[in-house]
Coordinates of C-alpha atoms in Angstrom, one line a residue:
Chain A
X460 CA -17.6 -43.9 -25.7
X461 CA -20.7 -46.1 -25.1
X462 CA -20.1 -46.0 -21.4
X463 CA -19.8 -42.2 -21.6
X464 CA -23.2 -41.9 -23.3
X465 CA -24.7 -44.2 -20.7
X466 CA -23.4 -42.1 -17.8
X467 CA -24.5 -38.9 -19.5
X468 CA -28.0 -40.3 -20.0
X469 CA -28.2 -41.2 -16.3
X470 CA -27.0 -37.8 -15.2
X471 CA -29.3 -35.9 -17.5
X472 CA -32.2 -38.1 -16.3
X473 CA -31.3 -37.1 -12.7
X474 CA -31.5 -33.5 -13.8
X475 CA -34.8 -33.9 -15.4
X476 CA -36.2 -35.6 -12.4
X477 CA -35.2 -32.6 -10.3
X478 CA -36.8 -30.4 -12.9
X479 CA -40.1 -32.2 -12.6
X480 CA -39.9 -31.7 -8.8
X481 CA -39.4 -28.0 -9.1
X482 CA -41.4 -27.1 -12.2
X483 CA -41.9 -23.5 -11.0
X484 CA -38.2 -23.0 -10.9
X485 CA -37.8 -24.1 -14.5
X486 CA -40.5 -21.8 -15.5
X487 CA -39.0 -18.8 -13.7
X488 CA -35.6 -19.5 -15.3
X489 CA -36.9 -20.0 -18.8
X490 CA -39.3 -17.1 -18.6
X491 CA -36.5 -14.8 -17.3
X492 CA -34.3 -15.6 -20.2
X493 CA -37.2 -15.2 -22.6
X494 CA -38.0 -11.7 -21.3
X495 CA -34.3 -10.8 -21.2
X496 CA -34.2 -11.6 -25.0
X497 CA -37.5 -9.9 -25.7
X498 CA -36.1 -6.7 -24.3
X499 CA -33.0 -7.0 -26.5
X500 CA -35.3 -7.2 -29.5
X501 CA -37.4 -4.2 -28.3
X502 CA -34.2 -2.3 -28.2
X503 CA -33.4 -3.1 -31.9
X504 CA -37.0 -2.3 -32.8
X505 CA -36.9 1.1 -31.2
X506 CA -33.6 1.9 -33.0
X507 CA -35.0 0.9 -36.4
X508 CA -38.1 3.0 -35.9
X509 CA -35.8 5.9 -36.7
X510 CA -33.4 4.5 -39.3
X511 CA -33.9 2.3 -42.4
X512 CA -30.7 0.3 -42.0
X513 CA -27.8 -0.2 -39.8
X514 CA -24.3 -0.8 -41.2
X515 CA -25.9 -1.8 -44.4
X516 CA -28.3 -4.4 -42.9
X517 CA -32.1 -4.2 -42.7
X518 CA -34.1 -4.7 -39.5
X519 CA -34.9 -8.3 -40.5
X520 CA -31.3 -9.0 -41.2
X521 CA -30.1 -7.7 -37.9
X522 CA -32.9 -9.7 -36.1
X523 CA -31.6 -12.8 -38.0
X524 CA -28.1 -12.2 -36.8
X525 CA -29.3 -11.6 -33.2
X526 CA -31.5 -14.7 -33.3
X527 CA -28.7 -16.9 -34.8
X528 CA -26.3 -15.7 -32.1
X529 CA -28.6 -17.0 -29.4
X530 CA -28.5 -20.6 -30.7
X531 CA -24.8 -21.4 -30.0
X532 CA -25.0 -19.5 -26.8
X533 CA -28.1 -21.4 -25.7
X534 CA -26.7 -24.8 -26.6
X535 CA -23.5 -24.1 -24.6
X536 CA -25.6 -22.8 -21.7
X537 CA -27.8 -25.9 -21.9
X538 CA -24.9 -28.4 -21.8
X539 CA -21.9 -26.9 -20.0
X540 CA -23.3 -24.5 -17.4
X541 CA -21.5 -26.2 -14.5
X542 CA -18.1 -24.7 -15.7
X543 CA -19.3 -21.5 -14.1
X544 CA -19.5 -23.2 -10.8
X545 CA -16.0 -24.6 -11.2
X546 CA -14.7 -21.1 -11.7
X547 CA -16.7 -19.5 -9.0
X548 CA -16.7 -21.9 -6.1
X549 CA -16.2 -25.7 -6.7
X550 CA -12.4 -25.4 -6.7
X551 CA -12.3 -22.7 -4.0
X552 CA -14.3 -24.9 -1.6
X553 CA -12.2 -27.9 -2.3
X554 CA -15.2 -29.7 -3.8
X555 CA -13.3 -30.5 -7.0
X556 CA -11.7 -33.5 -5.3
X557 CA -15.0 -35.3 -5.9
X558 CA -14.4 -35.3 -9.7
X559 CA -10.9 -36.7 -9.3
X560 CA -11.9 -39.7 -7.3
X561 CA -14.4 -41.0 -9.9
X562 CA -13.4 -43.3 -12.7
X563 CA -14.5 -41.0 -15.4
X564 CA -12.9 -38.0 -17.1
X565 CA -13.2 -35.0 -14.7
X566 CA -14.1 -32.5 -17.4
X567 CA -16.7 -34.8 -18.8
X568 CA -18.1 -35.4 -15.3
X569 CA -18.3 -31.6 -14.6
X570 CA -20.1 -31.0 -17.9
X571 CA -22.4 -34.0 -17.6
X572 CA -23.5 -33.1 -14.1
X573 CA -25.6 -30.1 -15.0
X574 CA -28.2 -29.9 -17.7
X575 CA -29.3 -26.3 -17.6
X576 CA -32.9 -26.1 -18.9
X577 CA -33.1 -22.4 -18.3
X578 CA -31.3 -22.2 -21.7
X579 CA -34.6 -23.1 -23.4
X580 CA -35.4 -19.4 -23.1
X581 CA -32.5 -18.5 -25.3
X582 CA -33.0 -21.3 -27.8
X583 CA -36.8 -20.6 -28.2
X584 CA -36.2 -16.9 -28.8
X585 CA -33.3 -17.6 -31.2
X586 CA -35.4 -20.0 -33.3
X587 CA -38.5 -17.8 -33.3
X588 CA -36.4 -14.8 -34.3
X589 CA -34.8 -16.7 -37.2
X590 CA -38.2 -18.0 -38.3
X591 CA -39.7 -14.5 -38.1
X592 CA -36.9 -12.8 -40.0
X593 CA -36.0 -15.4 -42.5
X594 CA -38.7 -14.7 -45.2
X595 CA -37.7 -11.0 -45.6
X596 CA -34.0 -11.1 -44.7
X597 CA -33.1 -12.2 -48.2
X598 CA -31.4 -15.4 -47.1
X599 CA -29.0 -17.2 -49.4
X600 CA -30.6 -20.7 -49.6
X601 CA -28.9 -23.5 -51.5
X602 CA -28.6 -27.2 -50.6
X603 CA -25.0 -26.4 -49.5
X604 CA -25.9 -23.5 -47.3
X605 CA -28.6 -25.5 -45.5
X606 CA -26.0 -28.3 -44.8
X607 CA -23.5 -25.7 -43.6
X608 CA -26.1 -24.1 -41.4
X609 CA -26.7 -27.3 -39.5
X610 CA -23.0 -28.1 -39.5
X611 CA -21.7 -24.7 -38.2
X612 CA -24.0 -24.3 -35.2
X613 CA -22.2 -27.0 -33.0
X614 CA -18.9 -25.5 -33.9
X615 CA -20.0 -22.0 -32.9
X616 CA -21.3 -23.4 -29.6
X617 CA -17.9 -25.0 -29.1
X618 CA -16.3 -21.6 -29.2
X619 CA -18.4 -20.7 -26.1
X620 CA -17.5 -24.0 -24.4
X621 CA -13.8 -23.6 -25.2
X622 CA -13.7 -20.1 -23.8
X623 CA -15.4 -21.3 -20.6
X624 CA -13.2 -24.3 -20.2
X625 CA -10.0 -22.2 -20.5
X626 CA -11.2 -19.4 -18.1
X627 CA -12.7 -21.9 -15.6
X628 CA -9.4 -23.8 -15.6
X629 CA -7.6 -20.7 -14.3
X630 CA -9.2 -21.5 -11.0
X631 CA -6.8 -24.5 -10.6
X632 CA -4.0 -22.0 -10.1
X633 CA -5.8 -19.1 -8.4
X634 CA -8.7 -20.9 -6.7
X635 CA -11.5 -18.7 -8.0
X636 CA -11.7 -17.5 -11.6
X637 CA -15.4 -16.6 -11.8
X638 CA -14.6 -13.0 -12.5
X639 CA -12.4 -14.0 -15.4
X640 CA -15.1 -16.1 -17.0
X641 CA -17.5 -13.3 -16.4
X642 CA -15.3 -10.7 -18.1
X643 CA -14.4 -12.9 -21.1
X644 CA -17.8 -14.3 -21.5
X645 CA -19.3 -10.8 -21.4
X646 CA -17.5 -10.1 -24.7
X647 CA -20.3 -12.2 -26.4
X648 CA -22.3 -8.9 -26.4
X649 CA -20.2 -8.0 -29.4
X650 CA -21.5 -11.1 -31.3
X651 CA -25.1 -9.8 -31.5
X652 CA -24.4 -7.0 -33.9
X653 CA -22.5 -6.8 -37.2
X654 CA -18.8 -6.7 -36.5
X655 CA -18.3 -3.9 -39.1
X656 CA -19.7 -1.3 -36.6
X657 CA -16.7 -1.7 -34.3
X658 CA -13.3 -0.2 -34.4
X659 CA -10.5 -2.3 -36.0
X660 CA -9.0 -3.0 -32.7
X661 CA -12.2 -4.5 -31.3
X662 CA -12.8 -6.3 -34.6
X663 CA -9.4 -7.9 -34.2
X664 CA -10.2 -9.0 -30.6
X665 CA -13.6 -10.5 -31.3
X666 CA -12.3 -12.3 -34.4
X667 CA -9.1 -13.8 -33.3
X668 CA -8.5 -13.3 -29.6
X669 CA -11.9 -13.9 -28.0
X670 CA -13.6 -15.1 -31.2
X671 CA -17.2 -14.5 -30.5
X672 CA -17.7 -12.9 -33.9
X673 CA -17.8 -16.5 -35.2
X674 CA -20.8 -17.3 -33.1
X675 CA -23.0 -14.8 -34.8
X676 CA -21.9 -12.3 -37.4
X677 CA -19.5 -14.2 -39.6
X678 CA -21.6 -17.3 -40.2
X679 CA -24.7 -15.2 -40.7
X680 CA -22.9 -13.1 -43.3
X681 CA -22.6 -16.2 -45.4
X682 CA -26.3 -17.2 -44.9
X683 CA -27.4 -13.6 -45.7
X684 CA -25.2 -13.0 -48.7
X685 CA -23.6 -16.2 -49.8
X686 CA -20.2 -14.4 -49.7
X687 CA -16.9 -16.0 -48.8
X688 CA -17.9 -19.4 -47.3
X689 CA -14.3 -20.3 -46.8
X690 CA -13.7 -17.6 -44.3
X691 CA -17.2 -17.2 -42.8
X692 CA -17.9 -20.9 -42.3
X693 CA -14.5 -22.5 -42.7
X694 CA -12.9 -20.2 -40.2
X695 CA -15.7 -20.8 -37.7
X696 CA -15.0 -24.5 -37.8
X697 CA -11.2 -24.0 -37.8
X698 CA -11.1 -21.5 -35.0
X699 CA -13.5 -23.5 -32.8
X700 CA -11.3 -26.6 -33.1
X701 CA -8.1 -24.6 -32.4
X702 CA -9.6 -22.9 -29.4
X703 CA -11.0 -26.2 -28.1
X704 CA -7.5 -27.7 -28.4
X705 CA -5.9 -24.8 -26.6
X706 CA -8.5 -24.8 -23.8
X707 CA -8.2 -28.5 -23.3
X708 CA -4.4 -28.1 -23.0
X709 CA -4.9 -25.4 -20.4
X710 CA -7.4 -27.5 -18.5
X711 CA -5.0 -30.5 -18.3
X712 CA -2.2 -28.3 -17.3
X713 CA -4.4 -26.8 -14.6
X714 CA -5.5 -30.3 -13.4
X715 CA -1.9 -31.2 -12.7
X716 CA -1.4 -28.0 -10.9
X717 CA -4.5 -28.4 -8.8
X718 CA -4.1 -28.7 -5.1
X719 CA -7.1 -29.3 -3.0
X720 CA -8.4 -26.3 -1.1
X721 CA -10.5 -26.2 2.0
X722 CA -10.2 -28.2 5.1
Chain B
X659 CA -26.8 9.1 17.3
X660 CA -23.7 7.8 19.1
X661 CA -25.6 4.6 19.9
X662 CA -26.6 4.3 16.2
X663 CA -23.0 4.6 15.1
X664 CA -21.9 2.0 17.6
X665 CA -24.6 -0.4 16.5
X666 CA -24.2 -0.1 12.7
X667 CA -20.5 0.8 12.2
X668 CA -19.5 -2.9 12.4
X669 CA -21.9 -3.7 9.5
X670 CA -20.4 -0.9 7.4
X671 CA -17.0 -2.2 8.1
X672 CA -18.1 -5.8 7.1
X673 CA -19.4 -4.4 3.8
X674 CA -16.0 -2.7 3.0
X675 CA -14.1 -5.8 4.0
X676 CA -16.4 -8.0 1.9
X677 CA -15.7 -5.9 -1.2
X678 CA -11.9 -5.9 -0.6
X679 CA -11.9 -9.7 -0.1
X680 CA -13.8 -10.2 -3.3
X681 CA -12.1 -7.3 -5.2
X682 CA -11.4 -9.4 -8.2
X683 CA -15.1 -10.3 -8.6
X684 CA -15.9 -6.6 -8.2
X685 CA -13.3 -5.8 -10.9
X686 CA -14.8 -8.4 -13.2
X687 CA -18.3 -6.9 -13.0
X688 CA -17.0 -3.4 -13.5
X689 CA -15.0 -4.4 -16.6
X690 CA -18.0 -6.4 -17.8
X691 CA -20.1 -3.3 -17.5
X692 CA -17.6 -1.2 -19.4
X693 CA -17.4 -3.7 -22.2
X694 CA -21.2 -3.4 -22.5
X695 CA -20.9 0.4 -22.6
X696 CA -18.4 0.1 -25.5
X697 CA -20.7 -2.3 -27.4
X698 CA -23.5 0.3 -27.0
X699 CA -21.1 3.1 -27.9
X700 CA -20.3 1.5 -31.3
X701 CA -23.9 0.6 -31.9
X702 CA -25.1 4.1 -31.3
X703 CA -22.2 5.5 -33.4
X704 CA -23.4 3.5 -36.4
X705 CA -27.0 4.5 -35.6
X706 CA -26.0 8.1 -35.8
X707 CA -24.1 7.4 -39.0
X708 CA -27.2 5.7 -40.5
X709 CA -29.5 8.5 -39.5
X710 CA -27.3 11.0 -41.3
X711 CA -27.8 13.9 -38.8
X712 CA -25.8 15.3 -36.0
X713 CA -28.6 14.6 -33.5
X714 CA -30.8 11.6 -33.0
X715 CA -34.1 12.4 -31.2
X716 CA -32.5 15.5 -29.6
X717 CA -29.4 13.6 -28.4
X718 CA -26.0 14.5 -29.9
X719 CA -23.3 11.7 -30.0
X720 CA -21.5 13.3 -27.0
X721 CA -24.9 13.3 -25.2
X722 CA -25.2 9.7 -26.0
X723 CA -21.7 8.8 -24.7
X724 CA -22.5 10.7 -21.5
X725 CA -25.8 9.0 -21.1
X726 CA -24.3 5.5 -21.6
X727 CA -21.5 5.8 -19.2
X728 CA -23.5 7.8 -16.6
X729 CA -26.2 5.2 -16.6
X730 CA -23.5 2.7 -15.9
X731 CA -22.2 4.8 -13.1
X732 CA -25.7 5.2 -11.7
X733 CA -26.1 1.5 -11.9
X734 CA -22.9 0.9 -10.0
X735 CA -23.8 3.4 -7.3
X736 CA -27.3 2.1 -6.8
X737 CA -26.1 -1.5 -7.1
X738 CA -27.4 -3.5 -4.3
X739 CA -26.8 -7.2 -3.5
X740 CA -29.4 -7.2 -0.8
X741 CA -31.8 -9.3 -2.8
X742 CA -29.2 -12.1 -3.1
X743 CA -28.0 -11.7 0.5
X744 CA -31.4 -11.8 2.0
X745 CA -32.5 -14.7 -0.2
X746 CA -29.4 -16.7 0.7
X747 CA -30.1 -16.1 4.4
X748 CA -33.7 -17.1 4.0
X749 CA -32.6 -20.3 2.2
X750 CA -29.9 -21.4 4.7
X751 CA -31.7 -20.2 7.7
X752 CA -29.0 -17.7 8.9
X753 CA -31.7 -15.0 8.8
X754 CA -32.7 -16.2 12.2
X755 CA -29.4 -15.0 13.6
X756 CA -30.0 -11.6 12.1
X757 CA -33.6 -11.4 13.5
X758 CA -32.5 -12.1 17.1
X759 CA -30.0 -9.3 17.1
X760 CA -31.2 -6.1 18.7
X761 CA -30.8 -4.1 15.5
X762 CA -33.2 -3.1 12.8
X763 CA -33.0 -5.7 10.1
X764 CA -33.3 -3.4 7.1
X765 CA -30.8 -0.9 8.6
X766 CA -28.3 -3.6 9.2
X767 CA -28.5 -4.6 5.5
X768 CA -28.3 -1.0 4.5
X769 CA -25.2 -0.4 6.6
X770 CA -23.4 -3.4 5.1
X771 CA -24.2 -2.1 1.7
X772 CA -23.1 1.5 2.4
X773 CA -19.6 0.3 2.9
X774 CA -19.5 -1.3 -0.6
X775 CA -21.4 1.6 -2.2
X776 CA -18.9 4.1 -0.8
X777 CA -16.0 2.1 -2.3
X778 CA -17.7 1.8 -5.7
X779 CA -18.4 5.5 -5.7
X780 CA -14.8 6.5 -5.0
X781 CA -13.0 3.9 -7.0
X782 CA -15.3 3.7 -10.0
X783 CA -18.0 6.4 -10.3
X784 CA -15.8 9.5 -9.7
X785 CA -13.0 8.4 -12.1
X786 CA -15.6 7.7 -14.9
X787 CA -17.2 11.1 -14.4
X788 CA -13.8 12.8 -14.6
X789 CA -13.1 10.8 -17.7
X790 CA -16.4 11.8 -19.3
X791 CA -15.7 15.5 -18.6
X792 CA -12.3 15.1 -20.3
X793 CA -14.0 13.4 -23.2
X794 CA -16.5 16.3 -23.5
X795 CA -13.7 18.8 -23.3
X796 CA -11.6 17.1 -26.0
X797 CA -14.5 16.5 -28.4
X798 CA -16.4 19.8 -27.9
X799 CA -13.5 22.1 -27.1
X800 CA -15.3 23.8 -24.2
X801 CA -15.6 23.0 -20.5
X802 CA -19.1 21.6 -20.0
X803 CA -18.7 20.7 -16.4
X804 CA -21.4 22.2 -14.2
X805 CA -20.8 21.8 -10.4
X806 CA -24.4 22.6 -9.6
X807 CA -25.5 19.7 -11.8
X808 CA -23.0 17.4 -10.1
X809 CA -24.4 18.3 -6.7
X810 CA -28.0 17.8 -7.8
X811 CA -26.9 14.6 -9.4
X812 CA -25.5 13.4 -6.1
X813 CA -28.7 14.4 -4.3
X814 CA -30.8 12.6 -6.9
X815 CA -28.6 9.5 -6.8
X816 CA -29.1 9.2 -3.0
X817 CA -32.8 9.1 -3.6
X818 CA -32.3 6.7 -6.5
X819 CA -30.3 4.5 -4.1
X820 CA -33.1 4.5 -1.5
X821 CA -35.6 3.4 -4.2
X822 CA -33.3 0.8 -5.6
X823 CA -32.4 -0.6 -2.2
X824 CA -36.1 -1.1 -1.3
X825 CA -36.9 -2.6 -4.7
X826 CA -34.1 -5.1 -4.3
X827 CA -35.3 -5.9 -0.8
X828 CA -38.7 -6.7 -2.2
X829 CA -37.1 -9.0 -4.8
X830 CA -35.2 -10.6 -2.0
X831 CA -38.4 -11.4 -0.2
X832 CA -39.4 -13.5 -3.2
X833 CA -37.1 -16.2 -1.8
X834 CA -40.0 -17.1 0.4
X835 CA -42.0 -18.1 -2.6
X836 CA -39.5 -19.0 -5.5
X837 CA -36.4 -21.1 -5.4
X838 CA -34.8 -20.3 -8.7
X839 CA -33.2 -17.1 -7.4
X840 CA -30.6 -16.9 -10.2
X841 CA -33.4 -16.8 -12.8
X842 CA -35.2 -14.2 -10.7
X843 CA -32.0 -12.2 -10.7
X844 CA -31.8 -12.2 -14.5
X845 CA -35.4 -11.2 -14.7
X846 CA -35.0 -8.4 -12.2
X847 CA -32.0 -7.0 -14.0
X848 CA -33.4 -7.1 -17.5
X849 CA -36.7 -5.5 -16.3
X850 CA -35.0 -2.8 -14.4
X851 CA -32.5 -2.1 -17.2
X852 CA -35.3 -1.6 -19.7
X853 CA -37.8 0.3 -17.5
X854 CA -35.2 2.5 -15.9
X855 CA -33.9 3.7 -19.2
X856 CA -30.4 2.4 -18.7
X857 CA -30.7 0.2 -21.8
X858 CA -32.3 2.9 -24.0
X859 CA -33.0 6.4 -23.0
X860 CA -36.7 6.9 -22.1
X861 CA -36.6 10.0 -24.2
X862 CA -36.4 7.6 -27.3
X863 CA -39.5 5.7 -26.4
X864 CA -42.9 6.3 -28.0
X865 CA -44.6 9.3 -26.3
X866 CA -47.3 7.4 -24.4
X867 CA -45.0 4.7 -23.1
X868 CA -42.4 7.3 -22.2
X869 CA -44.8 9.3 -20.0
X870 CA -45.9 6.2 -18.2
X871 CA -42.3 5.0 -17.6
X872 CA -41.1 8.4 -16.4
X873 CA -43.7 8.2 -13.5
X874 CA -42.7 4.7 -12.6
X875 CA -40.3 4.0 -9.8
X876 CA -37.7 2.5 -12.2
X877 CA -37.0 5.9 -13.8
X878 CA -36.2 7.2 -10.3
X879 CA -33.4 4.6 -10.1
X880 CA -31.2 5.8 -12.9
X881 CA -32.9 8.0 -15.5
X882 CA -33.6 11.0 -13.3
X883 CA -30.1 11.5 -11.9
X884 CA -28.5 11.0 -15.3
X885 CA -30.8 13.5 -17.0
X886 CA -30.2 16.0 -14.3
X887 CA -26.4 15.7 -14.7
X888 CA -26.7 16.1 -18.4
X889 CA -28.6 19.4 -17.9
X890 CA -31.6 18.1 -19.8
X891 CA -34.1 19.4 -17.2
X892 CA -34.7 23.0 -16.3
X893 CA -35.0 24.1 -12.6
X894 CA -38.7 23.6 -12.2
X895 CA -38.5 20.2 -13.8
X896 CA -35.6 19.2 -11.6
X897 CA -37.6 20.0 -8.5
X898 CA -40.6 18.1 -9.9
X899 CA -38.4 15.0 -10.7
X900 CA -36.7 15.0 -7.3
X901 CA -40.1 15.2 -5.7
X902 CA -41.3 12.1 -7.7
X903 CA -38.1 10.3 -6.5
X904 CA -38.8 11.2 -2.9
X905 CA -42.5 10.1 -3.2
X906 CA -41.4 6.7 -4.6
X907 CA -38.8 6.3 -1.9
X908 CA -41.5 6.5 0.6
X909 CA -44.1 4.4 -1.2
X910 CA -41.5 1.6 -1.9
X911 CA -40.5 1.7 1.7
X912 CA -44.1 1.1 2.7
X913 CA -44.5 -1.7 0.2
X914 CA -41.4 -3.5 1.4
X915 CA -42.7 -3.3 5.0
X916 CA -46.0 -4.8 3.9
X917 CA -44.4 -7.6 2.0
X918 CA -42.2 -8.4 5.0
X919 CA -45.1 -8.6 7.4
X920 CA -46.8 -11.1 5.0
X921 CA -43.6 -13.0 4.3
X922 CA -42.3 -13.4 7.8
X923 CA -45.3 -15.6 8.6
X924 CA -44.0 -18.1 6.0
X925 CA -40.6 -18.3 7.5
X926 CA -39.6 -21.6 8.9
X927 CA -36.0 -22.3 9.7
X928 CA -34.9 -25.9 10.0
X929 CA -31.9 -26.8 12.1
X930 CA -29.4 -24.2 13.0

């Protein structure tokens, strides 16, 4: 464990050095995500200029959900971005061999290799939106809810990571799975808005099959109303652990099926 | 003409083959786009419910469905990967190979893209349009399909394509100055999505902003053809809007040439 931390620190330091070298790159990346998010908010703002509330939520409450949903997404983006590359080209080009020849866990190595600072854009927007909307969103604030707030975020982020690990691992069988990651990851769009606006079928999918609803709406429902912490928070933790377990199993099965590609 | 065909047909063929080789990626992006449409569909549905009326700023729900999916169709038809392709070639130096060929550089990119665009139009755009017409027939009970609007839509989308291609080309030239192309891509997409009205109809924007955006080149890339298909414009307005598209196609062409002349001076290819 200590060794892993040390290796991680060295790899992140390498990433940061590169960042210092290409400051303009970092700025472009972070500003891009910032503007992308700002446009998402402009969209909600324009809708709310016409209606007082959406699915029973006020403007501030919707903004809170939107802002919260960016935090797990941003955390996962910051730490595990390299999984995209595994799916898109690392396996296809045969470059995955590199990870197998090193004396550290290949999954850990893949994840530790990239520290994607572009994610700062998502994190900053998410935090700002929550700070902006918190005073008038009617938050349910108790000592317990504050503790659960801090506790639930890493688990929500793990849902993203688990989904990416599982879909990236498909590349071990079919060489390139970028399109699968893209498709499944794209479902996170559903997390930005209250799940109640969707049809039952979609609700079922984003709750239990590709559980992005637990990265935004459900935990927020508890922080906004104080209702049903067992489901809204408990299930977030439970589902993220289950999904991480499943995705690790898929990853390991994939590793044993991996045959090097390329020449 | 014959010479032109001989010169550029191989590029078209390469474009088609590229799409077929990476068909799964293509499928992934299309399904991703459709998921996005469905999220927006449910969001708008609840907006209509919350506003309590049949229409929201002069759009009915079936207008909204048409708008969402047609914007997606317009996005797929005018999709251009030229900004990535040219940026990659600038980065790895292979642009030198393209420059020494006795063909027009822009046209060779365009020819490669046309192959993919034709495939996307046939396999995705037309089926979605047919689906939309069936949807309209089922929900409204009358046939709303108007062949003249379809033809005008096709004319307008060709102009939209020319504008989009040149805008993407200009973005690609950014590779001479910026290295984080992936970030630039995100920036480009979100700006275009917002300003072209494919995220939210320009008709819903505050009046002043709407007028400005309607005259900008981005509206020519998606909003104009979609509104024409939906029959939101009368004849004189259609002619006017098509004219604006044509003017932008010419202006953007000029701008891309100017940027290229400036950028080519910065090109230095190492190795080879």
